[in-house]
mmCIF file of C-alpha atoms in Angstrom:
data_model
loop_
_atom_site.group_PDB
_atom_site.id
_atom_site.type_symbol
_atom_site.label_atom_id
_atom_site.label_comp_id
_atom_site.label_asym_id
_atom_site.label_seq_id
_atom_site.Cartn_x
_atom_site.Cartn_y
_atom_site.Cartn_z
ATOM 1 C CA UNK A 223 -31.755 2.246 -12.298
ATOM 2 C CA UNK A 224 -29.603 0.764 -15.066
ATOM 3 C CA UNK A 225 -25.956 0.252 -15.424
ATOM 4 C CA UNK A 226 -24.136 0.803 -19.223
ATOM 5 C CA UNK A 227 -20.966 -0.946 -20.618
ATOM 6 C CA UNK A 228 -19.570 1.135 -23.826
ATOM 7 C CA UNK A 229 -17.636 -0.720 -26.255
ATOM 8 C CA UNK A 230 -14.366 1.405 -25.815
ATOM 9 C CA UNK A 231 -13.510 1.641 -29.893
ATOM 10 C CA UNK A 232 -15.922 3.426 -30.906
ATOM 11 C CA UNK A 233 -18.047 4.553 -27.529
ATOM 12 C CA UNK A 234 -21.331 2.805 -28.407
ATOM 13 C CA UNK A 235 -23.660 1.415 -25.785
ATOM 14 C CA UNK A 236 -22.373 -2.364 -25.969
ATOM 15 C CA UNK A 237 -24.846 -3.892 -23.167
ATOM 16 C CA UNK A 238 -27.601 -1.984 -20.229
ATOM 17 C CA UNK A 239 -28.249 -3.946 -17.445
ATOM 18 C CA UNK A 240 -31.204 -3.073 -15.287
ATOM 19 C CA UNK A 241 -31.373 -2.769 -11.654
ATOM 20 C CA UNK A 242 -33.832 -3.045 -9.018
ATOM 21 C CA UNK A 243 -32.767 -0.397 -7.288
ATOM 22 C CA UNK A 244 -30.176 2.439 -7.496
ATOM 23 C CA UNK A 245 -26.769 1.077 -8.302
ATOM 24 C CA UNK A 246 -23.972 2.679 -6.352
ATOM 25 C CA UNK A 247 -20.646 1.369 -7.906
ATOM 26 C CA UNK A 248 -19.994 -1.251 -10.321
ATOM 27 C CA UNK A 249 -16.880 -3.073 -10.892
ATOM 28 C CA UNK A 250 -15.710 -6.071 -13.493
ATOM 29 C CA UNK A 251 -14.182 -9.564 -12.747
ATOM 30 C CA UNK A 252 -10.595 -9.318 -13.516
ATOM 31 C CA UNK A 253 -11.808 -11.926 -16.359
ATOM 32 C CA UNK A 254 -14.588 -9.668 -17.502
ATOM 33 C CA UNK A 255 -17.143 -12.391 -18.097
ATOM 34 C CA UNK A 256 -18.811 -10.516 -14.760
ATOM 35 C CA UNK A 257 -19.721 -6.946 -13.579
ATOM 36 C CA UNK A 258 -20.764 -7.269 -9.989
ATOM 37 C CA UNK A 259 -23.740 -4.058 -9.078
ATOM 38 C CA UNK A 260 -23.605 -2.954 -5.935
ATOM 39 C CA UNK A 261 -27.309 -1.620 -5.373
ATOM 40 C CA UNK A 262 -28.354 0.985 -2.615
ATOM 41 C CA UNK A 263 -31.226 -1.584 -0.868
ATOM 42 C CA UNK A 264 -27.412 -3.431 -0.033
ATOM 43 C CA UNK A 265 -27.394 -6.196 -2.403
ATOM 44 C CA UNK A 266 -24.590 -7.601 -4.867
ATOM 45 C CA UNK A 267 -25.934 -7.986 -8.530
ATOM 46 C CA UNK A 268 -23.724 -10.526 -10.765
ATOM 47 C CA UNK A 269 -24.458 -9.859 -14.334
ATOM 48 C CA UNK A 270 -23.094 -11.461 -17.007
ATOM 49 C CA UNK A 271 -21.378 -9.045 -19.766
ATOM 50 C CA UNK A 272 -22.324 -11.514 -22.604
ATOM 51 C CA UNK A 273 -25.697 -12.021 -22.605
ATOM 52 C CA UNK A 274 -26.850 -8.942 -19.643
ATOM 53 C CA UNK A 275 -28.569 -11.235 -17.399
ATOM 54 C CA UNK A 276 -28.193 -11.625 -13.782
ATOM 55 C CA UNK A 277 -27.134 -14.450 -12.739
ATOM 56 C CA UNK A 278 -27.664 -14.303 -8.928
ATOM 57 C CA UNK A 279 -28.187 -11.476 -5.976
ATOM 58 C CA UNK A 280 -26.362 -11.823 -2.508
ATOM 59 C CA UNK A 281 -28.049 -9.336 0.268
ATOM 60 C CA UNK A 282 -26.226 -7.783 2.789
ATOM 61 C CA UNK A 283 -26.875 -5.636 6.172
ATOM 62 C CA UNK A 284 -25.056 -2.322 6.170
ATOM 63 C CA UNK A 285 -24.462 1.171 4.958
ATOM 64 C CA UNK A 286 -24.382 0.095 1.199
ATOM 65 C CA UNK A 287 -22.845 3.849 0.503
ATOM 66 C CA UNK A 288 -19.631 2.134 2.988
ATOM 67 C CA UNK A 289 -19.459 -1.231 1.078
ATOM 68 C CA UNK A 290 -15.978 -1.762 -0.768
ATOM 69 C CA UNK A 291 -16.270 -5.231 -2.944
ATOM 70 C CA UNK A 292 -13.217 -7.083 -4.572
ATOM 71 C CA UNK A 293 -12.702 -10.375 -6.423
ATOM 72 C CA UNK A 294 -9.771 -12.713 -6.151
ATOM 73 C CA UNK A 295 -7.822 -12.767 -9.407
ATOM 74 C CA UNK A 296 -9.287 -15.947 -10.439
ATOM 75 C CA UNK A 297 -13.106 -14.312 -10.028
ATOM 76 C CA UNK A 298 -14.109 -17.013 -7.748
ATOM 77 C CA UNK A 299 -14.079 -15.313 -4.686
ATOM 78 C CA UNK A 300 -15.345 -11.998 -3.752
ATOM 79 C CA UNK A 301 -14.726 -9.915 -0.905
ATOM 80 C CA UNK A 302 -16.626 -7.402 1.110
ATOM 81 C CA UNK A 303 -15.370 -4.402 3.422
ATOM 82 C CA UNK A 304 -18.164 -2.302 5.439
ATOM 83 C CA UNK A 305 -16.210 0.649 6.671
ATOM 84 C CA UNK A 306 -15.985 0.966 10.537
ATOM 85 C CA UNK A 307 -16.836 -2.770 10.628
ATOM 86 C CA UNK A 308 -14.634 -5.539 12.453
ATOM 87 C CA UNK A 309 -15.083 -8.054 10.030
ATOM 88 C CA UNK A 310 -14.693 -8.664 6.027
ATOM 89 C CA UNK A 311 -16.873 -11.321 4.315
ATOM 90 C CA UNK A 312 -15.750 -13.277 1.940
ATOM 91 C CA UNK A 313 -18.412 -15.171 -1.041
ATOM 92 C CA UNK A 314 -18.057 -18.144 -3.550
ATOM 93 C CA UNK A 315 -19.204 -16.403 -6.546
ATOM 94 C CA UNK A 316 -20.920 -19.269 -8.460
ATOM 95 C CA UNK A 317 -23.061 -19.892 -5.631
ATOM 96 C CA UNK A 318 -23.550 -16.469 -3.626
ATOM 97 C CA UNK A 319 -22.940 -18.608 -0.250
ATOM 98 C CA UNK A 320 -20.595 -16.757 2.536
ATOM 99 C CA UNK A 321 -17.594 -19.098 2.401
ATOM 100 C CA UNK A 322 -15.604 -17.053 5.370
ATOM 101 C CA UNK A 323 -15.579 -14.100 7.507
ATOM 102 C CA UNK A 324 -12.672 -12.510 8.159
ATOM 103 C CA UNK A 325 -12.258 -10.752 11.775
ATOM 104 C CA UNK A 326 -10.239 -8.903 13.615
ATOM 105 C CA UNK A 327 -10.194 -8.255 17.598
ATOM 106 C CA UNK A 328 -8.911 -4.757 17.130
ATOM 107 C CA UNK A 329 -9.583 -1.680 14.927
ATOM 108 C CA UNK A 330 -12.445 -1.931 12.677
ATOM 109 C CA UNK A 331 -11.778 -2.361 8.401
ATOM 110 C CA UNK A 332 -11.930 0.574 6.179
ATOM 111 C CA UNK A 333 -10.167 -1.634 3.300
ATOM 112 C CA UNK A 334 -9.040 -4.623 1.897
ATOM 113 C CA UNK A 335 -7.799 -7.239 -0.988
ATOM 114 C CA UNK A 336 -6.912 -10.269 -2.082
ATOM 115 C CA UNK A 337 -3.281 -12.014 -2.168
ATOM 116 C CA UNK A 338 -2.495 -12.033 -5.750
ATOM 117 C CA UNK A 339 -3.290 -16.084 -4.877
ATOM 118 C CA UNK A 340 -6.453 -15.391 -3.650
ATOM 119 C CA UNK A 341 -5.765 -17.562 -0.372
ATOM 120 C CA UNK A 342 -5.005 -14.754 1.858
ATOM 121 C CA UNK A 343 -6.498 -10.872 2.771
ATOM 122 C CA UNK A 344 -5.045 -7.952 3.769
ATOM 123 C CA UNK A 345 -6.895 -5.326 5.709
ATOM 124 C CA UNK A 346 -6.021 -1.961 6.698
ATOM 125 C CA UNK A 347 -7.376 -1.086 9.975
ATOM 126 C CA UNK A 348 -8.405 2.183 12.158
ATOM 127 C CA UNK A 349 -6.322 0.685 14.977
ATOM 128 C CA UNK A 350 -2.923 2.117 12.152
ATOM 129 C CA UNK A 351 -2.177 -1.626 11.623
ATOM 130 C CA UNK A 352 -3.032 -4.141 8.471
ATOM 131 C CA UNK A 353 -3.481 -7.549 8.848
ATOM 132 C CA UNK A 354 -2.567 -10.609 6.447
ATOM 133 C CA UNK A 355 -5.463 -13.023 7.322
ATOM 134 C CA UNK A 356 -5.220 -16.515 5.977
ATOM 135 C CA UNK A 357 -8.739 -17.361 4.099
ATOM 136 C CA UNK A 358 -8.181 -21.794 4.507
ATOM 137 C CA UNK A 359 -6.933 -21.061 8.219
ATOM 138 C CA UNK A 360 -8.956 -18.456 9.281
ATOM 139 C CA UNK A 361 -6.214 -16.882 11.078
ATOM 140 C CA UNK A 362 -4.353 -13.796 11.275
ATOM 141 C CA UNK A 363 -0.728 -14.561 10.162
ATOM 142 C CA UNK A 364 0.779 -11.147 10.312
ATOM 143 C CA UNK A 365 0.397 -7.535 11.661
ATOM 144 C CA UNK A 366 1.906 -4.352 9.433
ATOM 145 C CA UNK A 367 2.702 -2.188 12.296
ATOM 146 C CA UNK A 368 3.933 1.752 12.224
ATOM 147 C CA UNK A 369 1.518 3.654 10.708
ATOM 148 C CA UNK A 370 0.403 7.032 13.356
ATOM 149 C CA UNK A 371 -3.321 6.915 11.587
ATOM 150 C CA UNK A 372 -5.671 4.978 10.144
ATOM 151 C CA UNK A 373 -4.620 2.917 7.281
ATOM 152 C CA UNK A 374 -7.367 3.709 4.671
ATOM 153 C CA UNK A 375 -5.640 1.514 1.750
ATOM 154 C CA UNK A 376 -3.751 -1.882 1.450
ATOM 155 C CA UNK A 377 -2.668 -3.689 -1.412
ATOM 156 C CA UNK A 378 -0.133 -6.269 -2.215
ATOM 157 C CA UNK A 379 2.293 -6.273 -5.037
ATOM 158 C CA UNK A 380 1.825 -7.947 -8.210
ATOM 159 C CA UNK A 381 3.898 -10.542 -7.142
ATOM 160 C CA UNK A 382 2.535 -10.644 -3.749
ATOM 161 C CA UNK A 383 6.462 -10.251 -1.908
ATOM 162 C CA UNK A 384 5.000 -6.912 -0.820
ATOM 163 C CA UNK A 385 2.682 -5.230 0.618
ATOM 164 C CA UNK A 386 1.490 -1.761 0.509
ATOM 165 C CA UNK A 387 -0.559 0.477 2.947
ATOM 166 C CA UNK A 388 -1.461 3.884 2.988
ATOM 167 C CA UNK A 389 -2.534 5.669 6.084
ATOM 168 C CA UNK A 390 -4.055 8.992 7.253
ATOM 169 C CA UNK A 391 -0.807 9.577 9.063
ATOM 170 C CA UNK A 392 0.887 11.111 5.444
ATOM 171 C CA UNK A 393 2.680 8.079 4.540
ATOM 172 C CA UNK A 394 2.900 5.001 2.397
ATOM 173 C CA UNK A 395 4.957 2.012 3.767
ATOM 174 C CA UNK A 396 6.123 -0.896 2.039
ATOM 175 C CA UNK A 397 6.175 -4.055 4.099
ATOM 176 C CA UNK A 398 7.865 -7.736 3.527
ATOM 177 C CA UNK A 399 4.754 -9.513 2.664
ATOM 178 C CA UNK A 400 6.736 -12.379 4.392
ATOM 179 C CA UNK A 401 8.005 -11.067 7.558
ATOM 180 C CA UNK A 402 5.921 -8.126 7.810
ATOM 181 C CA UNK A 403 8.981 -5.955 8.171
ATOM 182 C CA UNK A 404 9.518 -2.271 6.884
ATOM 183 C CA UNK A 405 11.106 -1.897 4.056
ATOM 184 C CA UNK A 406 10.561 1.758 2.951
ATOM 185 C CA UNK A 407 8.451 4.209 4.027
ATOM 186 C CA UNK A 408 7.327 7.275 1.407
ATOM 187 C CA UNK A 409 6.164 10.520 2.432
ATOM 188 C CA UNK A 410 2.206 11.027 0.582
ATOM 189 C CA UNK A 411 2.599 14.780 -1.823
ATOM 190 C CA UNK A 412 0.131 16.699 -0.383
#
């Protein structure tokens, strides 16, 4: 029940940090001050990589082994997908406390992320669509439409003037993160 960060140079064992229960992915803050634990009871461990200690627990009701968890680029936000779920939750990360749920009235999520600002999320749906939801608002702002299957990934550029989504259909489209219009869509190698 322990997680281990290597120091990359030479492969070492730089830091353990112990679990209460079996860890099931585990995934730094783009600053890398933090590595968030998800755990299989469905909690959210936030350890600190300097020193190894916890530094606070957030529980959850779920399937943990569903539970897709990403932070805002500035670390201060974090959000969490349960597969086949209508909503997304999104937490402060100093405090642990929910500050926003996102929902949706049609297909349930499967994934989702942060605007490179951190003030809006994108979620791929089973309905085919995505949708940009504002986080201050708590609206939906835009639909991607013309995916023929489930979109199972969604991402914006670095930039954030696109967005990308993947879907079960075979294809990847690329959307005006603006307008929500096609741009280009690219067949998936198979």
């Amino acid at each position: 029940q322990t997680v281990r960060m290597f120091n990359a140079q030479d492969g070492s064992c730089a830091r353990v940090f112990r679990c209460e229960h079996e860890p099931l992915l585990a995934t730094f803050s783009p600053q890398g001050s933090v590595i968030l634990i998800l755990s299989c009871d469905c909690s959210l461990s936030f350890f600190s990589t300097e020193t190894g200690a916890c530094k606070q627990t957030i529980a959850f009701t779920g399937e943990a082994s569903q539970a897709q968890v990403t932070f805002s680029s500035d670390s201060h936000k974090l959000l969490l997908v349960l597969a086949n779920e209508p909503a997304a939750w999104i937490y402060c990360t100093e405090t642990g406390m929910l500050k926003s749920t996102v929902q949706n009235e049609g297909g349930c999520m499967l994934t989702a992320s942060f605007s490179p600002a951190g003030k809006e999320v994108l979620a791929g749906l089973t309905d085919c669509t995505a949708i940009l939801y504002n986080i201050e608002s708590e609206q939906c702002e835009l639909t991607f439409s013309g995916h023929q299957g489930a979109v199972v990934t969604s991402k914006f550029s670095p930039g954030g003037e696109s967005v990308f989504t993947a879907s079960h259909d075979g294809f990847i489209r690329v959307f005006d993160a603006a307008t929500a219009a096609c741009k280009q869509t690219i067949p998936i190698c198979r």
